[in-house]
Short mmCIF file of C-alpha atoms in Angstrom, two decimals:
data_model
loop_
_atom_site.label_atom_id
_atom_site.label_comp_id
_atom_site.label_asym_id
_atom_site.label_seq_id
_atom_site.Cartn_x
_atom_site.Cartn_y
_atom_site.Cartn_z
CA MET A 1 0.00 0.00 0.00
CA ASN A 2 1.42 3.38 -0.98
CA THR A 3 1.32 6.48 1.22
CA GLU A 4 -1.69 7.98 -0.57
CA GLU A 5 -3.71 4.76 -0.10
CA GLY A 6 -2.73 4.68 3.56
CA GLN A 7 -3.88 8.27 4.04
CA LEU A 8 -7.16 7.51 2.29
CA ASN A 9 -7.74 4.38 4.36
CA SER A 10 -7.14 6.33 7.54
CA LYS A 11 -10.03 8.62 6.54
CA ILE A 12 -12.52 5.76 6.27
CA THR A 13 -14.71 5.85 9.29
CA TYR A 14 -17.85 4.53 10.89
CA LEU A 15 -19.70 5.47 14.03
CA ASN A 16 -17.31 4.68 16.85
CA VAL A 17 -18.37 3.43 20.26
CA ASP A 18 -17.84 6.95 21.63
CA ASN A 19 -20.05 8.40 18.84
CA THR A 20 -17.23 10.31 17.13
CA TYR A 21 -16.39 10.69 13.46
CA ASP A 22 -13.33 11.99 11.69
CA MET A 23 -13.22 15.24 9.70
CA TRP A 24 -15.07 13.77 6.69
CA GLU A 25 -18.39 13.84 8.53
CA SER A 26 -19.08 17.35 7.31
CA LEU A 27 -19.27 16.49 3.60
CA THR A 28 -22.52 17.74 2.10
CA PHE A 29 -24.40 15.95 -0.66
CA GLU A 30 -23.18 18.65 -3.03
CA GLU A 31 -19.54 18.15 -2.00
CA VAL A 32 -19.86 14.40 -2.51
CA ARG A 33 -21.43 15.02 -5.92
CA ARG A 34 -18.61 17.36 -6.94
CA LEU A 35 -15.89 15.00 -5.71
CA HIS A 36 -17.44 12.13 -7.62
CA ASP A 37 -18.02 14.26 -10.74
CA LYS A 38 -14.32 15.12 -10.76
CA PHE A 39 -13.41 11.46 -10.24
CA VAL A 40 -15.64 10.42 -13.16
CA GLU A 41 -14.51 13.23 -15.47
CA GLU A 42 -10.80 12.53 -14.88
CA ARG A 43 -11.40 8.98 -16.10
CA PHE A 44 -13.66 9.94 -19.03
CA TRP A 45 -16.44 7.78 -17.59
CA SER A 46 -19.30 10.26 -18.00
CA GLN A 47 -20.31 8.52 -21.21
CA PHE A 48 -21.10 5.40 -19.18
CA HIS A 49 -22.95 7.15 -16.37
CA THR A 50 -26.53 7.03 -17.57
CA PRO A 51 -29.28 6.88 -14.95
CA ARG A 52 -29.85 3.20 -15.78
CA ASN A 53 -26.19 2.24 -15.46
CA VAL A 54 -25.72 4.16 -12.23
CA LEU A 55 -28.87 2.56 -10.79
CA LEU A 56 -27.55 -0.90 -11.65
CA ALA A 57 -24.20 -0.02 -10.05
CA LEU A 58 -26.09 1.16 -6.94
CA VAL A 59 -27.98 -2.14 -6.74
CA GLY A 60 -24.66 -3.97 -7.02
CA GLU A 61 -23.22 -1.97 -4.13
CA VAL A 62 -26.29 -2.64 -1.97
CA GLY A 63 -25.78 -6.33 -2.77
CA GLU A 64 -22.20 -6.06 -1.53
CA ILE A 65 -23.47 -4.59 1.75
CA CYS A 66 -25.94 -7.48 2.02
CA GLU A 67 -23.14 -10.00 1.50
CA LEU A 68 -21.29 -8.57 4.49
CA PHE A 69 -24.35 -9.12 6.70
CA GLN A 70 -25.35 -12.46 5.18
CA TRP A 71 -25.07 -15.42 7.55
CA LYS A 72 -24.51 -13.21 10.58
CA SER A 73 -27.08 -13.66 13.28
CA ASN A 74 -28.30 -10.86 15.53
CA VAL A 75 -26.08 -8.02 14.34
CA GLU A 76 -25.91 -5.47 17.15
CA ILE A 77 -26.03 -1.73 16.66
CA GLY A 78 -22.46 -0.50 16.28
CA LEU A 79 -21.33 -3.88 14.88
CA LYS A 80 -19.86 -4.62 18.32
CA ASP A 81 -18.81 -8.19 17.54
CA TRP A 82 -17.31 -7.36 14.15
CA SER A 83 -13.60 -7.03 13.41
CA GLU A 84 -12.10 -3.69 12.39
CA LYS A 85 -11.59 -5.12 8.90
CA GLU A 86 -15.29 -6.02 8.62
CA LYS A 87 -16.33 -2.58 9.86
CA VAL A 88 -14.10 -0.88 7.29
CA GLU A 89 -15.59 -3.09 4.56
CA VAL A 90 -19.12 -2.08 5.60
CA ALA A 91 -18.10 1.60 5.65
CA GLU A 92 -16.59 1.35 2.17
CA GLU A 93 -19.63 -0.37 0.67
CA ILE A 94 -22.05 2.07 2.30
CA ALA A 95 -19.90 4.89 0.92
CA ASP A 96 -20.02 3.37 -2.58
CA ALA A 97 -23.81 3.00 -2.42
CA THR A 98 -24.23 6.55 -1.12
CA ILE A 99 -22.02 7.97 -3.86
CA TYR A 100 -24.03 6.17 -6.54
CA LEU A 101 -27.33 7.27 -4.98
CA ILE A 102 -26.18 10.90 -5.00
CA ARG A 103 -24.96 10.48 -8.59
CA LEU A 104 -28.30 8.97 -9.65
CA ALA A 105 -30.23 11.84 -8.08
CA HIS A 106 -28.03 14.34 -9.92
CA LEU A 107 -28.44 12.53 -13.26
CA CYS A 108 -32.22 12.61 -12.74
CA ASN A 109 -32.13 16.34 -11.88
CA ILE A 110 -33.31 15.67 -8.33
CA ASP A 111 -32.15 17.90 -5.49
CA ILE A 112 -31.59 15.13 -2.95
CA SER A 113 -31.65 17.49 0.04
CA LYS A 114 -35.05 18.88 -0.96
CA ALA A 115 -36.34 15.39 -1.78
CA ILE A 116 -35.32 14.09 1.66
CA LYS A 117 -36.91 17.06 3.42
CA SER A 118 -40.14 16.63 1.45
CA LYS A 119 -40.26 12.89 2.08
CA MET A 120 -39.65 13.31 5.81
CA GLU A 121 -42.50 15.82 5.98
CA LYS A 122 -44.78 13.30 4.24
CA ASN A 123 -43.61 10.52 6.57
CA CYS A 124 -44.47 12.66 9.60
CA ILE A 125 -48.02 12.98 8.26
CA LYS A 126 -48.20 9.33 7.24
CA TYR A 127 -46.89 8.08 10.58
CA PRO A 128 -48.32 10.40 13.29
CA VAL A 129 -46.61 9.87 16.64
CA GLU A 130 -49.88 9.40 18.50
CA PHE A 131 -50.68 6.28 16.44
CA VAL A 132 -47.30 4.73 15.70
CA LYS A 133 -45.09 5.32 18.72
CA GLY A 134 -43.48 1.96 19.48
CA ASN A 135 -45.47 0.23 16.70
CA PRO A 136 -43.80 -0.76 13.41
CA ALA A 137 -47.10 -1.33 11.53
CA LYS A 138 -47.54 0.13 8.06
CA TYR A 139 -49.62 3.31 7.94
CA THR A 140 -52.49 1.54 6.16
CA THR A 141 -53.30 -0.32 9.40
CA TYR A 142 -54.26 2.88 11.21
CA GLN A 143 -54.98 5.44 8.48
CA ASN A 144 -58.74 5.51 9.20
CA ILE A 145 -58.48 5.67 12.98
CA GLU A 146 -60.83 8.32 14.38
CA ASN A 147 -62.30 8.73 10.87
CA LYS A 148 -59.22 10.63 9.77
CA ASP A 149 -57.52 9.38 6.63
CA TYR A 150 -53.91 10.55 6.97
CA SER A 151 -52.98 9.29 3.51
CA ASN A 152 -55.08 12.09 1.93
CA ASN A 153 -52.63 14.64 3.29
CA LEU A 154 -49.85 13.42 1.01
#
């Protein structure tokens, strides 16, 4: 491993037991998009980055995350029983998937920050605290409680 790879690997992080991150935590969606755009442009890969191709790459990365969890029983929050190597692998695959998701949003002219805010607002309406607190049921099981159809507010 060369020095540059070592420096990069030292920047890979995950939520530590003491809930700390390294300096990369402050990357915005826009900064990630720009970093990845530069990465793609330097390699002349833009021609291959259609929404379809990026979506398929995203699905592949999610599959790689699934492989890391496959055959593990009762995975605890924080991956407490996992080795450092396994935790780094999970961090890398989640990073890959996130990068592709941000790229896909950009290629589809979607402002991911606005989309997330809008979706969270809809979810708050769809899943009102007074009906769902501590209950994982889908909203359709309680949408007509008290003759109020919460799905009409979407």
